[in-house]
PDB file of C-alpha atoms in Angstrom:
ATOM      1  CA  MET Z   1      -4.492  17.743  16.648  1.00 37.00           C
ATOM      2  CA  ALA Z   2      -1.818  15.902  13.060  1.00 35.00           C
ATOM      3  CA  LEU Z   3      -2.726  12.677  11.572  1.00 35.00           C
ATOM      4  CA  ALA Z   4       1.011  11.411  10.485  1.00 32.00           C
ATOM      5  CA  ILE Z   5       2.882   7.622   9.532  1.00 30.00           C
ATOM      6  CA  LYS Z   6       6.506   8.015  10.544  1.00 37.00           C
ATOM      7  CA  VAL Z   7       7.830   8.319   7.086  1.00 35.00           C
ATOM      8  CA  ASN Z   8      10.209   5.352   5.134  1.00 42.00           C
ATOM      9  CA  GLU Z   9      13.752   6.948   5.999  1.00 44.00           C
ATOM     10  CA  GLU Z  10      12.057   6.272   9.952  1.00 51.00           C
ATOM     11  CA  THR Z  11      11.030   3.889   9.367  1.00 77.00           C
ATOM     12  CA  PHE Z  12      14.357   1.473   7.989  1.00 87.00           C
ATOM     13  CA  THR Z  13      17.630   3.340   7.675  1.00 89.00           C
ATOM     14  CA  PRO Z  14      19.297   4.283   3.919  1.00 89.00           C
ATOM     15  CA  ARG Z  15      21.378   1.100   4.530  1.00 92.00           C
ATOM     16  CA  GLN Z  16      18.763  -0.268   5.157  1.00 93.00           C
ATOM     17  CA  GLN Z  17      16.331   0.424   2.856  1.00 91.00           C
ATOM     18  CA  ALA Z  18      19.213  -0.650   0.200  1.00 92.00           C
ATOM     19  CA  VAL Z  19      19.130  -3.940   1.067  1.00 93.00           C
ATOM     20  CA  LEU Z  20      15.341  -4.062   1.141  1.00 92.00           C
ATOM     21  CA  THR Z  21      15.445  -2.570  -2.052  1.00 91.00           C
ATOM     22  CA  ALA Z  22      18.209  -5.142  -3.418  1.00 92.00           C
ATOM     23  CA  ALA Z  23      14.775  -8.097  -1.714  1.00 92.00           C
ATOM     24  CA  LEU Z  24      12.276  -6.737  -3.739  1.00 89.00           C
ATOM     25  CA  ASP Z  25      14.382  -6.680  -7.325  1.00 90.00           C
ATOM     26  CA  LEU Z  26      15.069 -10.019  -6.053  1.00 90.00           C
ATOM     27  CA  LEU Z  27      12.299 -10.949  -5.617  1.00 84.00           C
ATOM     28  CA  VAL Z  28      10.712  -9.625  -8.998  1.00 83.00           C
ATOM     29  CA  GLU Z  29      13.638 -11.553 -10.724  1.00 85.00           C
ATOM     30  CA  ASN Z  30      13.871 -15.133  -8.944  1.00 80.00           C
ATOM     31  CA  GLY Z  31       9.951 -15.373  -7.128  1.00 71.00           C
ATOM     32  CA  ASP Z  32      10.890 -17.431  -5.468  1.00 67.00           C
ATOM     33  CA  GLY Z  33      13.852 -17.967  -5.222  1.00 70.00           C
ATOM     34  CA  LEU Z  34      14.613 -15.460  -2.051  1.00 81.00           C
ATOM     35  CA  THR Z  35      16.432 -16.783   0.271  1.00 89.00           C
ATOM     36  CA  MET Z  36      19.417 -14.013   3.099  1.00 92.00           C
ATOM     37  CA  THR Z  37      22.369 -15.601   0.833  1.00 94.00           C
ATOM     38  CA  ALA Z  38      21.490 -13.895  -2.137  1.00 93.00           C
ATOM     39  CA  VAL Z  39      19.906 -10.975  -0.071  1.00 94.00           C
ATOM     40  CA  ALA Z  40      23.416 -10.445   1.231  1.00 95.00           C
ATOM     41  CA  ARG Z  41      25.095 -11.015  -2.353  1.00 94.00           C
ATOM     42  CA  ARG Z  42      22.885  -9.144  -3.472  1.00 94.00           C
ATOM     43  CA  ALA Z  43      22.990  -6.573  -1.124  1.00 94.00           C
ATOM     44  CA  SER Z  44      26.839  -6.345  -0.490  1.00 94.00           C
ATOM     45  CA  CYS Z  45      26.487  -7.301   3.270  1.00 93.00           C
ATOM     46  CA  SER Z  46      27.200 -10.449   5.338  1.00 94.00           C
ATOM     47  CA  LYS Z  47      24.256 -12.757   7.359  1.00 94.00           C
ATOM     48  CA  GLU Z  48      25.147 -12.480   9.515  1.00 94.00           C
ATOM     49  CA  THR Z  49      24.019  -8.478   9.485  1.00 94.00           C
ATOM     50  CA  LEU Z  50      20.686  -9.734   7.278  1.00 94.00           C
ATOM     51  CA  TYR Z  51      20.132 -12.530  10.840  1.00 94.00           C
ATOM     52  CA  LYS Z  52      20.523  -8.829  13.145  1.00 93.00           C
ATOM     53  CA  TRP Z  53      18.416  -7.004  11.786  1.00 94.00           C
ATOM     54  CA  PHE Z  54      15.113  -8.944  10.365  1.00 93.00           C
ATOM     55  CA  GLY Z  55      15.505 -12.094  12.131  1.00 92.00           C
ATOM     56  CA  ASP Z  56      14.919 -14.659   9.895  1.00 90.00           C
ATOM     57  CA  ARG Z  57      13.739 -14.489   5.874  1.00 87.00           C
ATOM     58  CA  ASP Z  58      10.324 -14.205   6.687  1.00 86.00           C
ATOM     59  CA  GLY Z  59      11.954 -10.863   8.737  1.00 89.00           C
ATOM     60  CA  LEU Z  60      12.976  -9.954   5.514  1.00 90.00           C
ATOM     61  CA  LEU Z  61      10.118 -10.422   4.129  1.00 87.00           C
ATOM     62  CA  THR Z  62       7.710  -8.562   6.308  1.00 88.00           C
ATOM     63  CA  ALA Z  63      10.420  -5.879   6.244  1.00 90.00           C
ATOM     64  CA  THR Z  64       9.837  -6.115   2.055  1.00 89.00           C
ATOM     65  CA  VAL Z  65       6.521  -6.323   1.970  1.00 88.00           C
ATOM     66  CA  GLN Z  66       5.858  -3.410   4.627  1.00 88.00           C
ATOM     67  CA  TRP Z  67       8.782  -1.245   3.299  1.00 87.00           C
ATOM     68  CA  GLN Z  68       6.779  -1.920  -0.524  1.00 87.00           C
ATOM     69  CA  ALA Z  69       3.569  -1.178   0.946  1.00 88.00           C
ATOM     70  CA  ALA Z  70       4.692   1.770   2.388  1.00 86.00           C
ATOM     71  CA  LYS Z  71       4.742   3.733  -0.618  1.00 87.00           C
ATOM     72  CA  VAL Z  72       1.515   4.715   0.213  1.00 89.00           C
ATOM     73  CA  ARG Z  73       1.586   7.134   2.476  1.00 82.00           C
ATOM     74  CA  MET Z  74      -0.644   8.065   4.886  1.00 76.00           C
ATOM     75  CA  PRO Z  75      -2.297  12.001   4.470  1.00 74.00           C
ATOM     76  CA  PHE Z  76      -1.161  14.336   6.635  1.00 73.00           C
ATOM     77  CA  VAL Z  77      -4.053  16.066   8.196  1.00 73.00           C
ATOM     78  CA  ASP Z  78      -4.991  18.837  11.038  1.00 76.00           C
ATOM     79  CA  ARG Z  79      -7.884  17.472  12.255  1.00 72.00           C
ATOM     80  CA  SER Z  80      -8.272  21.087  13.630  1.00 74.00           C
ATOM     81  CA  HIS Z  81      -8.493  23.234  10.404  1.00 78.00           C
ATOM     82  CA  ILE Z  82      -9.478  20.026   7.819  1.00 88.00           C
ATOM     83  CA  ASN Z  83     -11.689  21.101   5.682  1.00 91.00           C
ATOM     84  CA  LEU Z  84     -13.541  19.907   2.601  1.00 93.00           C
ATOM     85  CA  LYS Z  85      -9.996  20.639   0.286  1.00 92.00           C
ATOM     86  CA  ALA Z  86      -7.978  19.322   2.764  1.00 90.00           C
ATOM     87  CA  LEU Z  87      -9.876  16.403   2.429  1.00 93.00           C
ATOM     88  CA  ARG Z  88     -10.258  15.916  -0.610  1.00 94.00           C
ATOM     89  CA  GLY Z  89      -6.477  16.335  -1.048  1.00 93.00           C
ATOM     90  CA  SER Z  90      -6.087  13.546   0.319  1.00 92.00           C
ATOM     91  CA  LEU Z  91      -8.458  11.572  -0.576  1.00 95.00           C
ATOM     92  CA  GLU Z  92      -6.416  11.567  -4.265  1.00 95.00           C
ATOM     93  CA  GLN Z  93      -2.549  11.341  -3.021  1.00 93.00           C
ATOM     94  CA  PHE Z  94      -3.930   7.768  -1.671  1.00 93.00           C
ATOM     95  CA  ALA Z  95      -5.679   6.769  -4.664  1.00 95.00           C
ATOM     96  CA  ARG Z  96      -2.863   8.500  -6.565  1.00 95.00           C
ATOM     97  CA  ASP Z  97       0.168   6.314  -4.219  1.00 94.00           C
ATOM     98  CA  LEU Z  98      -1.723   3.232  -4.368  1.00 93.00           C
ATOM     99  CA  LEU Z  99      -2.480   3.276  -7.741  1.00 93.00           C
ATOM    100  CA  THR Z 100       0.618   4.071  -8.837  1.00 93.00           C
ATOM    101  CA  THR Z 101       1.821   1.412  -6.359  1.00 92.00           C
ATOM    102  CA  ILE Z 102      -0.285  -2.150  -7.262  1.00 91.00           C
ATOM    103  CA  ILE Z 103       0.636  -1.303 -11.027  1.00 90.00           C
ATOM    104  CA  GLY Z 104       4.195  -2.032 -10.379  1.00 89.00           C
ATOM    105  CA  GLU Z 105       5.370  -5.272 -11.250  1.00 88.00           C
ATOM    106  CA  VAL Z 106       6.707  -5.787  -8.443  1.00 88.00           C
ATOM    107  CA  SER Z 107       4.139  -5.425  -6.383  1.00 90.00           C
ATOM    108  CA  ILE Z 108       2.422  -8.451  -9.279  1.00 90.00           C
ATOM    109  CA  THR Z 109       5.389 -10.389  -8.208  1.00 88.00           C
ATOM    110  CA  LEU Z 110       5.123 -10.394  -4.281  1.00 87.00           C
ATOM    111  CA  ASN Z 111       0.468 -10.574  -4.847  1.00 89.00           C
ATOM    112  CA  ARG Z 112       1.577 -13.513  -7.529  1.00 88.00           C
ATOM    113  CA  THR Z 113       3.421 -15.137  -5.385  1.00 85.00           C
ATOM    114  CA  ALA Z 114       1.569 -14.592  -1.992  1.00 85.00           C
ATOM    115  CA  ILE Z 115      -1.016 -16.282  -3.790  1.00 86.00           C
ATOM    116  CA  THR Z 116       0.519 -18.695  -4.995  1.00 84.00           C
ATOM    117  CA  HIS Z 117       2.093 -19.916  -2.049  1.00 78.00           C
ATOM    118  CA  ALA Z 118      -1.123 -19.444   0.497  1.00 80.00           C
ATOM    119  CA  ALA Z 119      -2.268 -22.068  -1.907  1.00 78.00           C
ATOM    120  CA  GLN Z 120      -0.098 -24.978  -2.011  1.00 75.00           C
ATOM    121  CA  GLU Z 121      -0.285 -23.296   2.418  1.00 69.00           C
ATOM    122  CA  LYS Z 122       4.092 -23.612   1.507  1.00 66.00           C
ATOM    123  CA  ASP Z 123       4.790 -21.362   4.103  1.00 64.00           C
ATOM    124  CA  ASP Z 124       3.463 -17.939   5.606  1.00 78.00           C
ATOM    125  CA  LEU Z 125       4.400 -14.789   2.798  1.00 79.00           C
ATOM    126  CA  GLY Z 126       0.944 -14.661   2.292  1.00 82.00           C
ATOM    127  CA  ASN Z 127      -0.280 -13.863   5.903  1.00 85.00           C
ATOM    128  CA  ILE Z 128       2.638 -11.719   5.701  1.00 85.00           C
ATOM    129  CA  VAL Z 129       1.520  -9.953   2.787  1.00 86.00           C
ATOM    130  CA  LEU Z 130      -1.937  -9.244   3.396  1.00 86.00           C
ATOM    131  CA  GLU Z 131      -1.272  -7.866   7.240  1.00 87.00           C
ATOM    132  CA  ASN Z 132       1.486  -5.687   5.916  1.00 84.00           C
ATOM    133  CA  GLY Z 133       0.485  -4.495   2.736  1.00 86.00           C
ATOM    134  CA  PRO Z 134      -3.718  -4.006   2.018  1.00 88.00           C
ATOM    135  CA  MET Z 135      -3.778  -4.080   5.922  1.00 89.00           C
ATOM    136  CA  ALA Z 136      -1.488  -1.559   6.846  1.00 87.00           C
ATOM    137  CA  ILE Z 137      -2.937   0.442   3.932  1.00 89.00           C
ATOM    138  CA  ARG Z 138      -5.761   0.396   5.185  1.00 90.00           C
ATOM    139  CA  ARG Z 139      -4.743   1.694   8.551  1.00 88.00           C
ATOM    140  CA  ARG Z 140      -3.148   4.211   6.879  1.00 87.00           C
ATOM    141  CA  LEU Z 141      -6.462   6.263   5.809  1.00 90.00           C
ATOM    142  CA  LYS Z 142      -9.019   5.058   7.679  1.00 92.00           C
ATOM    143  CA  PRO Z 143      -7.950   7.615  10.522  1.00 90.00           C
ATOM    144  CA  ILE Z 144      -8.184  10.758   7.660  1.00 91.00           C
ATOM    145  CA  LEU Z 145     -11.783   8.987   7.023  1.00 94.00           C
ATOM    146  CA  GLU Z 146     -12.895   9.116  11.208  1.00 93.00           C
ATOM    147  CA  ALA Z 147     -11.445  12.751  11.328  1.00 91.00           C
ATOM    148  CA  ALA Z 148     -14.097  13.944   8.650  1.00 94.00           C
ATOM    149  CA  ARG Z 149     -16.270  12.162  10.033  1.00 95.00           C
ATOM    150  CA  ASP Z 150     -16.516  13.840  13.009  1.00 93.00           C
ATOM    151  CA  ALA Z 151     -15.499  17.614  11.513  1.00 92.00           C
ATOM    152  CA  ARG Z 152     -18.981  16.182   9.561  1.00 94.00           C
ATOM    153  CA  LEU Z 153     -17.444  16.324   5.725  1.00 95.00           C
ATOM    154  CA  LEU Z 154     -18.462  13.157   5.724  1.00 96.00           C
ATOM    155  CA  ARG Z 155     -21.870  10.210   6.938  1.00 96.00           C
ATOM    156  CA  PHE Z 156     -20.827   6.594   7.544  1.00 96.00           C
ATOM    157  CA  THR Z 157     -21.886   4.480  10.484  1.00 95.00           C
ATOM    158  CA  SER Z 158     -18.819   2.664   9.892  1.00 96.00           C
ATOM    159  CA  SER Z 159     -15.150   2.930   8.747  1.00 95.00           C
ATOM    160  CA  GLU Z 160     -14.155   0.342   7.471  1.00 95.00           C
ATOM    161  CA  GLU Z 161     -17.020  -0.208   5.389  1.00 97.00           C
ATOM    162  CA  ALA Z 162     -16.329   3.156   4.041  1.00 97.00           C
ATOM    163  CA  TYR Z 163     -12.601   2.717   3.132  1.00 96.00           C
ATOM    164  CA  ARG Z 164     -13.982  -0.713   1.040  1.00 96.00           C
ATOM    165  CA  THR Z 165     -16.251   1.809  -0.968  1.00 97.00           C
ATOM    166  CA  PHE Z 166     -13.541   3.784  -1.093  1.00 97.00           C
ATOM    167  CA  PHE Z 167     -10.413   1.075  -2.419  1.00 96.00           C
ATOM    168  CA  GLY Z 168     -12.663  -0.282  -4.612  1.00 96.00           C
ATOM    169  CA  LEU Z 169     -13.386   3.261  -6.260  1.00 97.00           C
ATOM    170  CA  VAL Z 170     -10.140   3.280  -7.196  1.00 96.00           C
ATOM    171  CA  VAL Z 171      -8.946  -0.402  -7.822  1.00 95.00           C
ATOM    172  CA  ARG Z 172     -12.135  -1.360  -9.708  1.00 94.00           C
ATOM    173  CA  ASP Z 173     -10.479  -4.369 -11.791  1.00 94.00           C
ATOM    174  CA  VAL Z 174      -6.807  -3.467 -12.656  1.00 93.00           C
ATOM    175  CA  GLN Z 175      -5.285  -5.178  -9.809  1.00 92.00           C
ATOM    176  CA  ILE Z 176      -6.894  -8.426 -10.895  1.00 93.00           C
ATOM    177  CA  ARG Z 177      -6.761  -8.297 -13.757  1.00 93.00           C
ATOM    178  CA  LEU Z 178      -2.764  -7.093 -13.957  1.00 90.00           C
ATOM    179  CA  LEU Z 179      -2.195 -10.079 -11.531  1.00 91.00           C
ATOM    180  CA  LEU Z 180      -3.919 -12.600 -14.306  1.00 92.00           C
ATOM    181  CA  GLY Z 181      -1.682 -10.952 -17.189  1.00 90.00           C
ATOM    182  CA  ASP Z 182      -4.910  -9.311 -18.796  1.00 91.00           C
ATOM    183  CA  LYS Z 183      -3.040  -7.792 -22.294  1.00 88.00           C
ATOM    184  CA  SER Z 184      -4.788  -5.135 -22.591  1.00 88.00           C
ATOM    185  CA  LEU Z 185      -4.543  -3.566 -19.458  1.00 87.00           C
ATOM    186  CA  THR Z 186      -0.924  -2.134 -19.071  1.00 82.00           C
ATOM    187  CA  GLN Z 187       1.297   0.011 -16.241  1.00 80.00           C
ATOM    188  CA  SER Z 188       1.447   2.734 -19.184  1.00 85.00           C
ATOM    189  CA  ASN Z 189      -1.817   2.959 -19.951  1.00 85.00           C
ATOM    190  CA  VAL Z 190      -3.261   3.001 -16.776  1.00 87.00           C
ATOM    191  CA  GLU Z 191      -0.202   5.713 -15.808  1.00 88.00           C
ATOM    192  CA  ALA Z 192      -2.124   7.621 -18.155  1.00 89.00           C
ATOM    193  CA  ASN Z 193      -5.153   7.917 -17.162  1.00 91.00           C
ATOM    194  CA  ILE Z 194      -4.121   7.979 -12.980  1.00 94.00           C
ATOM    195  CA  GLU Z 195      -4.636  10.816 -13.015  1.00 95.00           C
ATOM    196  CA  ALA Z 196      -8.342  10.819 -14.586  1.00 95.00           C
ATOM    197  CA  ASP Z 197      -9.045   7.651 -12.313  1.00 96.00           C
ATOM    198  CA  VAL Z 198      -8.332   9.328  -8.966  1.00 96.00           C
ATOM    199  CA  LYS Z 199     -10.404  12.513  -9.513  1.00 97.00           C
ATOM    200  CA  ALA Z 200     -13.072  10.560 -10.143  1.00 97.00           C
ATOM    201  CA  ALA Z 201     -13.045   7.890  -7.508  1.00 97.00           C
ATOM    202  CA  ALA Z 202     -12.782  10.874  -5.426  1.00 97.00           C
ATOM    203  CA  ASP Z 203     -15.761  12.186  -6.613  1.00 97.00           C
ATOM    204  CA  GLN Z 204     -18.021   9.273  -6.171  1.00 97.00           C
ATOM    205  CA  PHE Z 205     -16.630   8.454  -3.011  1.00 98.00           C
ATOM    206  CA  LEU Z 206     -17.477  12.068  -2.066  1.00 97.00           C
ATOM    207  CA  ALA Z 207     -21.012  11.851  -3.695  1.00 97.00           C
ATOM    208  CA  LEU Z 208     -21.420   8.683  -1.934  1.00 97.00           C
ATOM    209  CA  TYR Z 209     -20.461   9.938   1.391  1.00 97.00           C
ATOM    210  CA  GLY Z 210     -19.691  13.476   1.948  1.00 95.00           C
ATOM    211  CA  ALA Z 211     -22.144  15.257   4.414  1.00 85.00           C
ATOM    212  CA  LYS Z 212     -24.053  17.248   1.754  1.00 74.00           C
ATOM    213  CA  ALA Z 213     -24.820  14.270  -0.217  1.00 58.00           C
ATOM    214  CA  ASN Z 214     -26.496  13.172   2.554  1.00 54.00           C
ATOM    215  CA  THR Z 215     -28.737  15.397   3.740  1.00 50.00           C
TER     216      THR Z 215
END
């Protein structure tokens, strides 16, 4: 049985995608200044349409975060034919998507804004970003790890622990340094090393959890 997730285009219509892209652009430009009126104006649609599609501002923010997080795709794996090569390819694809997404200006702005709101107990943006960003991304990879364990390619007791280990190997301190504005770390120099970082993370994870490493 193949494991997969709805692709972006099936989750949102092209018109909704355009609206969500406009909302992300406004978040980058204005941070806290995202309003239904501003999104409607930028996307050339009515506020009534936005309320129909997303319910309210929190619904729009939720969909916006989901749209951003969907850039980290769920690897497609056939349980009946999973092997080490397919597993490594899935891990590397996931790691590549994750790094490419978190170093982008949109992700950095979303996280900075969510952290500020959470600290001020301003609204639900922190929970929206947490549940529809990191937690949703986590749910995409864990079934792959569990399928690999069932195929005796990986050994672990907890898929949550295994996921956290892999996430740490991929992200390292990159995200926190970008969020804090580390001038020595730029999007361009992270991008230049993504392929090497992706391969290193997969190698390290398989060394820790690969079935051969645990025999």
